[in-house]
Coordinates of C-alpha atoms in Angstrom, one line a residue:
X1 CA 18.5 4.4 -23.0
X2 CA 19.8 1.6 -20.5
X3 CA 21.1 3.7 -17.7
X4 CA 17.7 6.1 -18.0
X5 CA 15.8 2.9 -17.3
X6 CA 18.0 2.3 -14.3
X7 CA 17.7 5.1 -13.0
X8 CA 13.8 5.3 -13.2
X9 CA 13.6 1.7 -11.4
X10 CA 16.1 3.1 -9.0
X11 CA 14.1 6.1 -8.1
X12 CA 10.7 4.2 -8.1
X13 CA 12.1 1.9 -5.2
X14 CA 12.5 5.0 -2.8
X15 CA 15.1 5.8 -0.3
X16 CA 13.6 3.3 2.4
X17 CA 13.7 0.6 0.2
X18 CA 15.8 -1.8 2.1
X19 CA 14.1 -1.1 5.0
X20 CA 11.0 -2.8 4.4
X21 CA 10.1 -5.8 6.1
X22 CA 9.2 -8.2 3.3
X23 CA 10.3 -8.2 -0.2
X24 CA 8.3 -9.4 -3.0
X25 CA 9.1 -11.7 -6.2
X26 CA 8.7 -8.4 -8.2
X27 CA 11.4 -6.9 -6.3
X28 CA 13.8 -9.8 -6.8
X29 CA 12.7 -9.5 -10.4
X30 CA 13.6 -5.9 -10.7
X31 CA 17.0 -6.7 -9.1
X32 CA 17.7 -9.1 -11.3
X33 CA 17.0 -6.9 -14.1
X34 CA 19.1 -4.3 -13.1
X35 CA 22.2 -6.5 -12.7
X36 CA 21.4 -7.6 -16.3
X37 CA 21.8 -4.5 -17.7
X38 CA 24.6 -3.6 -15.6
X39 CA 26.7 -6.9 -17.2
X40 CA 25.6 -5.8 -20.3
X41 CA 26.9 -2.4 -19.9
X42 CA 30.4 -4.1 -18.6
X43 CA 29.7 -2.5 -15.1
X44 CA 30.7 -5.9 -13.5
X45 CA 30.6 -4.8 -9.5
X46 CA 27.1 -3.2 -9.6
X47 CA 26.4 -6.2 -11.5
X48 CA 27.3 -8.6 -8.8
X49 CA 25.8 -6.3 -6.0
X50 CA 22.5 -6.6 -8.0
X51 CA 22.6 -10.3 -8.5
X52 CA 23.5 -11.1 -4.9
X53 CA 20.4 -8.8 -4.1
X54 CA 18.5 -11.0 -6.1
X55 CA 19.4 -14.4 -4.7
X56 CA 18.7 -12.4 -1.1
X57 CA 15.3 -11.5 -2.3
X58 CA 14.5 -14.7 -3.7
X59 CA 15.6 -16.6 -0.3
X60 CA 13.1 -14.5 1.5
X61 CA 10.5 -14.9 -0.5
X62 CA 11.0 -18.6 0.2
X63 CA 11.5 -20.3 -2.7
X64 CA 14.3 -22.5 -1.1
X65 CA 11.7 -25.1 0.1
X66 CA 12.9 -28.7 0.8
X67 CA 10.5 -31.2 -1.1
X68 CA 10.1 -32.9 2.1
X69 CA 8.9 -30.3 4.4
X70 CA 8.0 -31.2 8.0
X71 CA 6.9 -28.6 10.4
X72 CA 9.1 -27.8 13.1
X73 CA 12.1 -29.8 11.6
X74 CA 15.5 -28.5 12.0
X75 CA 16.8 -26.9 8.7
X76 CA 13.4 -28.2 6.4
X77 CA 12.5 -24.4 5.5
X78 CA 15.4 -22.3 4.9
X79 CA 12.6 -19.0 5.5
X80 CA 11.9 -20.1 9.1
X81 CA 15.1 -17.8 9.9
X82 CA 13.4 -14.9 8.1
X83 CA 10.0 -15.7 9.5
X84 CA 7.8 -16.5 6.9
X85 CA 4.8 -18.1 7.8
X86 CA 5.1 -21.5 5.3
X87 CA 1.0 -22.4 6.0
X88 CA -0.2 -19.7 3.2
X89 CA -1.6 -21.1 0.2
X90 CA 0.7 -21.4 -2.7
X91 CA 0.1 -18.3 -5.3
X92 CA 1.5 -20.3 -8.1
X93 CA 1.5 -17.2 -10.2
X94 CA 4.6 -16.2 -8.0
X95 CA 6.0 -19.5 -6.8
X96 CA 6.7 -20.2 -10.6
X97 CA 8.3 -16.9 -11.3
X98 CA 10.3 -17.0 -8.4
X99 CA 11.4 -20.3 -8.8
X100 CA 12.7 -19.1 -12.2
X101 CA 14.3 -16.3 -11.2
X102 CA 16.6 -18.3 -8.9
X103 CA 17.5 -20.6 -11.5
X104 CA 18.0 -18.5 -14.1
X105 CA 20.5 -16.8 -11.6
X106 CA 22.0 -20.1 -11.1
X107 CA 22.8 -20.1 -14.9
X108 CA 24.2 -16.8 -15.1
X109 CA 26.6 -17.3 -12.0
X110 CA 28.0 -20.3 -13.2
X111 CA 28.6 -18.5 -16.8
X112 CA 30.0 -15.9 -15.2
X113 CA 32.7 -18.4 -13.4
X114 CA 33.2 -20.5 -16.8
X115 CA 34.1 -16.5 -18.3
X116 CA 36.7 -16.2 -15.5
X117 CA 35.0 -14.8 -12.6
X118 CA 36.1 -16.0 -9.1
X119 CA 33.5 -18.2 -7.2
X120 CA 33.7 -15.7 -4.3
X121 CA 32.6 -13.5 -6.0
X122 CA 28.7 -14.5 -6.3
X123 CA 29.0 -17.4 -4.1
X124 CA 26.2 -20.0 -4.5
X125 CA 26.9 -23.3 -2.9
X126 CA 25.5 -26.4 -4.4
X127 CA 22.3 -28.2 -2.8
X128 CA 23.0 -29.9 0.1
X129 CA 20.8 -32.4 2.2
X130 CA 19.8 -29.1 5.0
X131 CA 19.8 -26.5 1.9
X132 CA 18.0 -27.9 -1.2
X133 CA 17.5 -26.1 -4.4
X134 CA 14.0 -25.9 -5.4
X135 CA 12.2 -27.4 -8.0
X136 CA 12.6 -26.8 -11.4
X137 CA 9.8 -24.6 -12.6
X138 CA 6.9 -26.4 -14.1
X139 CA 6.9 -27.0 -17.8
X140 CA 4.0 -25.2 -19.0
X141 CA 3.2 -22.0 -20.8
X142 CA 2.5 -18.8 -18.8
X143 CA -1.5 -19.0 -20.0
X144 CA -1.8 -22.0 -17.7
X145 CA -1.1 -21.1 -14.7
X146 CA -3.2 -19.5 -12.1
X147 CA -2.8 -18.1 -8.7
X148 CA -5.1 -21.4 -7.7
X149 CA -4.0 -24.0 -9.8
X150 CA -1.7 -25.2 -12.6
X151 CA -3.1 -26.5 -15.9
X152 CA -1.3 -29.1 -17.8
X153 CA 0.1 -28.0 -20.9
X154 CA -1.9 -29.0 -24.0
X155 CA -0.7 -32.3 -25.7
X156 CA 1.5 -31.9 -29.0
X157 CA 2.5 -28.1 -27.9
X158 CA 5.8 -28.5 -26.4
X159 CA 6.0 -25.5 -23.6
X160 CA 8.9 -22.6 -23.8
X161 CA 10.0 -23.5 -20.0
X162 CA 11.3 -27.1 -21.2
X163 CA 14.2 -25.5 -23.3
X164 CA 14.8 -23.3 -20.1
X165 CA 14.8 -26.3 -17.6
X166 CA 17.5 -28.2 -20.3
X167 CA 19.5 -25.3 -20.1
X168 CA 19.8 -25.4 -16.2
X169 CA 20.7 -29.2 -16.5
X170 CA 23.9 -28.3 -18.0
X171 CA 24.8 -25.5 -15.8
X172 CA 23.9 -28.2 -12.8
X173 CA 26.7 -30.4 -13.8
X174 CA 29.1 -28.0 -12.6
X175 CA 28.0 -28.0 -8.6
X176 CA 30.1 -30.9 -7.6
X177 CA 33.4 -28.7 -8.9
X178 CA 32.0 -25.7 -7.8
X179 CA 31.3 -27.4 -4.2
X180 CA 34.8 -28.6 -4.1
X181 CA 36.3 -25.3 -5.0
X182 CA 34.5 -23.5 -2.3
X183 CA 35.0 -25.9 0.4
X184 CA 38.9 -27.1 -0.1
X185 CA 40.2 -26.3 -3.5
X186 CA 41.5 -28.7 -5.9
X187 CA 45.0 -28.8 -5.0
X188 CA 43.5 -30.1 -1.5
X189 CA 43.3 -33.3 -3.4
X190 CA 45.8 -35.6 -5.5
X191 CA 45.9 -35.9 -9.2
X192 CA 43.6 -39.2 -9.2
X193 CA 40.8 -37.5 -7.3
X194 CA 40.9 -34.3 -9.4
X195 CA 40.7 -36.7 -12.8
X196 CA 37.8 -38.1 -11.1
X197 CA 35.9 -35.1 -10.5
X198 CA 36.4 -33.4 -13.6
X199 CA 36.2 -36.5 -15.9
X200 CA 32.8 -37.2 -13.9
X201 CA 31.7 -33.8 -14.2
X202 CA 32.6 -33.6 -18.5
X203 CA 30.5 -37.0 -18.7
X204 CA 27.7 -35.1 -17.0
X205 CA 27.7 -31.8 -19.2
X206 CA 27.7 -34.4 -22.4
X207 CA 24.7 -36.6 -21.0
X208 CA 23.0 -33.2 -20.1
X209 CA 22.0 -32.8 -23.7
X210 CA 22.2 -36.3 -25.1
X211 CA 18.0 -36.5 -25.0
X212 CA 16.8 -33.2 -26.2
X213 CA 13.4 -32.9 -27.3
X214 CA 13.3 -33.0 -31.4
X215 CA 12.5 -29.3 -31.5
X216 CA 15.5 -28.5 -29.5
X217 CA 18.3 -30.6 -30.8
X218 CA 21.0 -28.7 -33.5
X219 CA 21.9 -31.1 -36.1
X220 CA 25.2 -32.0 -35.7
X221 CA 26.3 -35.3 -37.0
X222 CA 25.5 -36.3 -40.8
X223 CA 22.7 -39.1 -39.8
X224 CA 20.7 -36.7 -37.4
X225 CA 16.8 -35.9 -38.6
X226 CA 16.3 -32.2 -39.0
X227 CA 14.5 -30.5 -36.5
X228 CA 10.9 -29.0 -37.9
X229 CA 11.6 -25.3 -39.1
X230 CA 9.7 -22.8 -41.1
X231 CA 11.1 -20.7 -44.0
X232 CA 12.1 -17.4 -43.0
X233 CA 13.4 -16.6 -46.9
X234 CA 12.8 -12.7 -47.4
X235 CA 11.4 -12.2 -44.2
X236 CA 12.7 -9.0 -41.8
X237 CA 11.9 -6.6 -38.9
X238 CA 10.4 -3.7 -40.1
X239 CA 9.7 -0.6 -37.7
X240 CA 6.2 -0.5 -36.5
X241 CA 4.1 0.6 -39.2
X242 CA 0.3 1.6 -37.0
X243 CA -1.9 3.0 -37.6
X244 CA -1.2 1.4 -41.2
X245 CA -0.6 -2.4 -41.7
X246 CA 2.7 -3.8 -41.4
X247 CA 4.4 -5.2 -44.8
X248 CA 4.2 -8.4 -46.1
X249 CA 7.6 -9.6 -45.6
X250 CA 7.6 -8.7 -41.9
X251 CA 8.3 -11.0 -39.4
X252 CA 5.8 -9.8 -36.6
X253 CA 3.0 -9.8 -39.4
X254 CA 4.4 -13.6 -40.1
X255 CA 3.9 -14.4 -35.8
X256 CA 0.2 -13.0 -35.8
X257 CA -1.1 -14.9 -39.0
X258 CA 0.8 -18.2 -37.8
X259 CA 1.4 -18.1 -34.1
X260 CA 3.4 -21.3 -34.5
X261 CA 5.8 -19.6 -36.3
X262 CA 6.9 -17.4 -33.3
X263 CA 7.0 -20.5 -31.2
X264 CA 9.2 -22.3 -33.8
X265 CA 11.7 -19.0 -33.4
X266 CA 12.0 -19.3 -29.9
X267 CA 13.1 -22.9 -29.8
X268 CA 16.0 -22.0 -32.3
X269 CA 16.7 -19.2 -30.1
X270 CA 16.5 -21.6 -27.0
X271 CA 18.5 -23.9 -28.5
X272 CA 21.1 -21.8 -30.1
X273 CA 21.6 -21.0 -26.4
X274 CA 21.3 -24.5 -24.8
X275 CA 24.1 -25.5 -27.2
X276 CA 26.5 -22.8 -26.4
X277 CA 26.1 -23.5 -22.7
X278 CA 26.6 -26.9 -23.7
X279 CA 30.4 -25.9 -25.4
X280 CA 31.0 -23.6 -22.9
X281 CA 30.3 -25.9 -20.0
X282 CA 32.2 -29.0 -21.8
X283 CA 35.1 -26.6 -22.8
X284 CA 35.2 -25.6 -19.1
X285 CA 35.9 -29.3 -18.0
X286 CA 38.6 -30.1 -20.7
X287 CA 40.5 -26.4 -19.7
X288 CA 40.4 -27.3 -16.3
X289 CA 41.5 -31.0 -16.5
X290 CA 44.4 -30.0 -18.9
X291 CA 45.7 -27.1 -16.8
X292 CA 45.6 -29.6 -13.7
X293 CA 47.1 -32.4 -15.8
X294 CA 50.1 -29.8 -17.0
X295 CA 50.6 -28.7 -13.8
X296 CA 50.9 -32.2 -12.4
X297 CA 53.5 -33.1 -15.1
X298 CA 55.7 -30.2 -13.9
X299 CA 55.6 -31.4 -10.4
X300 CA 56.8 -34.4 -10.9
X301 CA 59.4 -33.4 -13.4
X302 CA 60.3 -31.1 -10.6
X303 CA 60.4 -33.8 -8.1
X304 CA 62.4 -36.0 -10.5
X305 CA 65.0 -33.3 -10.8
X306 CA 65.3 -32.7 -7.0
X307 CA 65.5 -36.5 -6.7
X308 CA 68.6 -36.5 -9.6
X309 CA 70.4 -34.0 -7.5
X310 CA 70.7 -35.7 -4.4
X311 CA 71.4 -38.8 -6.1
X312 CA 74.1 -37.5 -8.3
X313 CA 76.9 -38.5 -6.8
X314 CA 75.9 -41.9 -7.8
X315 CA 74.6 -41.7 -11.6
X316 CA 74.0 -45.4 -11.8
X317 CA 71.8 -45.2 -8.8
X318 CA 69.8 -42.3 -10.2
X319 CA 69.2 -44.3 -13.5
X320 CA 68.5 -47.4 -11.8
X321 CA 65.5 -45.6 -10.1
X322 CA 64.1 -43.9 -13.4
X323 CA 65.3 -40.5 -12.5
X324 CA 67.9 -39.9 -15.6
X325 CA 67.3 -37.9 -18.7
X326 CA 64.2 -39.9 -19.7
X327 CA 62.3 -39.2 -16.8
X328 CA 59.9 -36.9 -18.6
X329 CA 59.0 -39.6 -21.1
X330 CA 58.0 -42.0 -18.1
X331 CA 56.1 -39.1 -16.4
X332 CA 54.0 -38.3 -19.2
X333 CA 53.3 -41.9 -19.7
X334 CA 52.1 -42.7 -15.9
X335 CA 49.5 -39.4 -16.5
X336 CA 48.0 -41.0 -19.8
X337 CA 45.1 -43.5 -19.4
X338 CA 41.2 -43.8 -20.6
X339 CA 39.9 -40.7 -19.1
X340 CA 42.9 -38.5 -20.7
X341 CA 41.9 -39.8 -24.0
X342 CA 38.4 -39.3 -23.4
X343 CA 39.6 -35.4 -22.6
X344 CA 41.9 -35.5 -25.8
X345 CA 38.7 -36.7 -27.9
X346 CA 36.3 -34.8 -26.4
X347 CA 38.3 -31.2 -27.1
X348 CA 38.5 -32.4 -31.2
X349 CA 34.7 -32.9 -30.4
X350 CA 34.2 -29.5 -29.2
X351 CA 36.1 -27.7 -32.2
X352 CA 33.8 -30.0 -34.8
X353 CA 30.6 -29.0 -32.8
X354 CA 31.3 -25.2 -32.2
X355 CA 32.5 -24.9 -36.1
X356 CA 28.8 -26.5 -36.6
X357 CA 26.8 -24.4 -34.4
X358 CA 28.8 -21.4 -35.8
X359 CA 28.0 -22.0 -39.4
X360 CA 24.3 -23.2 -38.6
X361 CA 23.2 -20.2 -36.3
X362 CA 21.5 -17.3 -38.0
X363 CA 20.9 -13.3 -37.0
X364 CA 17.2 -14.1 -35.7
X365 CA 18.8 -16.5 -33.3
X366 CA 22.0 -15.0 -32.3
X367 CA 21.0 -11.7 -31.6
X368 CA 17.9 -12.2 -29.4
X369 CA 20.4 -13.7 -26.8
X370 CA 22.1 -10.8 -26.8
X371 CA 26.0 -10.4 -25.3
X372 CA 25.5 -13.7 -23.3
X373 CA 25.7 -16.2 -26.2
X374 CA 28.5 -14.4 -28.0
X375 CA 30.3 -14.2 -24.8
X376 CA 30.2 -18.2 -24.4
X377 CA 31.0 -19.0 -28.1
X378 CA 34.2 -16.1 -28.4
X379 CA 35.4 -17.4 -25.0
X380 CA 35.2 -21.1 -26.2
X381 CA 37.1 -20.1 -29.6
X382 CA 39.5 -17.8 -28.2
X383 CA 40.5 -20.8 -25.7
X384 CA 41.1 -23.1 -28.4
X385 CA 42.8 -21.1 -30.4
X386 CA 45.1 -19.8 -27.5
X387 CA 45.8 -23.3 -26.0
X388 CA 49.3 -24.6 -26.3
X389 CA 50.1 -26.3 -29.6
X390 CA 50.9 -29.3 -28.0
X391 CA 47.1 -29.5 -26.8
X392 CA 45.5 -29.0 -30.3
X393 CA 44.6 -32.5 -32.2
X394 CA 44.3 -32.5 -35.9
X395 CA 40.9 -31.2 -36.1
X396 CA 41.8 -28.1 -34.2
X397 CA 45.0 -27.7 -35.8
X398 CA 42.7 -27.8 -39.2
X399 CA 40.0 -25.5 -38.0
X400 CA 42.6 -22.7 -36.4
X401 CA 41.9 -20.3 -39.6
X402 CA 38.0 -21.0 -39.5
X403 CA 38.1 -20.3 -36.1
X404 CA 40.2 -17.1 -36.1
X405 CA 37.8 -15.6 -39.0
X406 CA 34.7 -16.7 -37.0
X407 CA 36.3 -15.0 -33.6
X408 CA 37.2 -12.0 -35.4
X409 CA 33.5 -11.5 -36.5
X410 CA 32.1 -12.3 -33.1
X411 CA 34.2 -9.4 -31.3
X412 CA 33.3 -7.1 -33.8
X413 CA 29.5 -7.7 -33.3
X414 CA 30.2 -7.8 -29.4
X415 CA 31.9 -4.1 -30.1
X416 CA 28.5 -3.1 -32.0
X417 CA 26.5 -4.0 -29.7
X418 CA 26.3 -0.3 -28.3
X419 CA 27.7 3.0 -29.8
X420 CA 31.0 2.2 -31.7
X421 CA 34.5 2.4 -31.1
X422 CA 34.7 5.9 -32.8
X423 CA 31.7 7.4 -30.7
X424 CA 32.2 5.7 -27.7
X425 CA 36.0 7.4 -27.6
X426 CA 34.7 10.8 -28.5
X427 CA 32.0 10.6 -25.9
X428 CA 28.9 10.9 -28.1
X429 CA 27.0 10.2 -30.8
X430 CA 24.2 11.3 -32.7
X431 CA 23.5 15.2 -31.8
X432 CA 26.1 15.1 -29.0
X433 CA 24.5 12.6 -26.8
X434 CA 26.8 10.3 -25.0
X435 CA 27.2 6.5 -25.7
X436 CA 23.9 6.7 -28.9
X437 CA 23.8 4.5 -31.7
X438 CA 24.2 6.3 -34.5
X439 CA 23.2 5.7 -38.1
X440 CA 27.4 4.8 -38.6
X441 CA 27.1 2.4 -35.9
X442 CA 24.2 0.9 -37.2
X443 CA 25.9 0.3 -40.3
X444 CA 28.9 -1.3 -39.1
X445 CA 26.7 -3.4 -37.2
X446 CA 24.8 -4.7 -40.1
X447 CA 28.2 -5.2 -42.1
X448 CA 29.1 -7.5 -39.2
X449 CA 26.1 -9.5 -39.6
X450 CA 26.7 -9.9 -43.4
X451 CA 30.0 -10.5 -42.8
X452 CA 29.0 -13.5 -40.5
X453 CA 26.3 -14.9 -43.4
X454 CA 28.8 -14.5 -46.0
X455 CA 31.6 -16.5 -44.4
X456 CA 29.0 -19.2 -43.2
X457 CA 28.1 -19.3 -46.7
X458 CA 31.5 -19.5 -47.9
X459 CA 32.5 -22.0 -45.0
X460 CA 29.8 -24.2 -45.8
X461 CA 30.6 -24.5 -49.6
X462 CA 34.3 -25.0 -49.5
X463 CA 34.5 -27.1 -46.3
X464 CA 31.0 -29.0 -46.4
X465 CA 33.4 -32.3 -46.1
X466 CA 35.4 -31.2 -43.0
X467 CA 32.5 -31.2 -40.5
X468 CA 31.4 -34.6 -41.8
X469 CA 35.0 -36.5 -41.8
X470 CA 36.0 -38.6 -38.6

């Protein structure tokens, strides 16, 4: 089905599509969706091509516009290089659409970097005074945006765009690090500068979720108030029964009767994604810090051994210069300071927060985010599990067994997002159609979701005090 939709979209563009004089926001949206389908089917080369195409189209429809625009000023308008007139009245619908596409690309590219993609695969430099990023989308819902005006969001009804923007704020904390990696590389700087860059980024990533609105908060501490929610017990998705009425326990029927239920569910989906993004970003900074710290330790030890060999003729002189057998302890002590302690503490907190999210997140929050949120959570969990033993604190050691079981379930869910392994291996699913979900595939997926719910319950019952300790 995905491949068929992709083929239809490409055929609709026609053979002369790339020869068009101007592109539209719809073209940018189509390219993004094509890139997304490629990503979810693990076709990374087409994904990168379509994402790069999206960024090009976004620039052409003049979303990159500085706040202090002065006509004729050098560099005041990126679109001037494309010959796009800037004195047209703003079409707010297209303007907001383009800003949303730009920022979702930012989040996607930064997330791919965290998962191991090279920054050169999809170069997206941080903003500068000459080439700024556009403003974030206005925090009002779609129904209040018109071509010629944007109405205010009704008081007391949070906008769905608020969660989108807060997720963006998490990823923009990587801008300084990305700029350094693109221009110089971290190895250009000494360890002191590297520590500053990474610890500042980590602090910013933590601050990005500190003042979230109540409806976007995940309860991670015992004293936190419970965010508002609806009771979904007994609710489930049923196939469309049109022209008959939907069953009374169908989620869509509940949404139709109580519209705020739909909005509340959307908020829950958003907050699951925000916290997964936060954990992934914090974990990325922590791991970069620890990797560079360990490299610095090895470098200093190697220097110490080299100096000791040069001075080996005079052993007393070597000992006096601190290049004796205890040199490693001195080096390790020199590298430890308050920032090193902060990173170690943060790593323990990431483990605790990850377990909290894993035990509180539900299928209705996890599934709509698709592979994106599963990739993020799986990456954090696998990084924590596979780290060197000396990096693990008491909380990480205590949580290893639980994390391993959650990780196993997440990996199975990732594999059951499409045809099962058996179906893929045979090259067909039901009725011989390649890579089609079969009844067996659907049963495997349901079993995975059931396993997640059961293990969440077992963990909460058996280890209720674990998350509240410390």
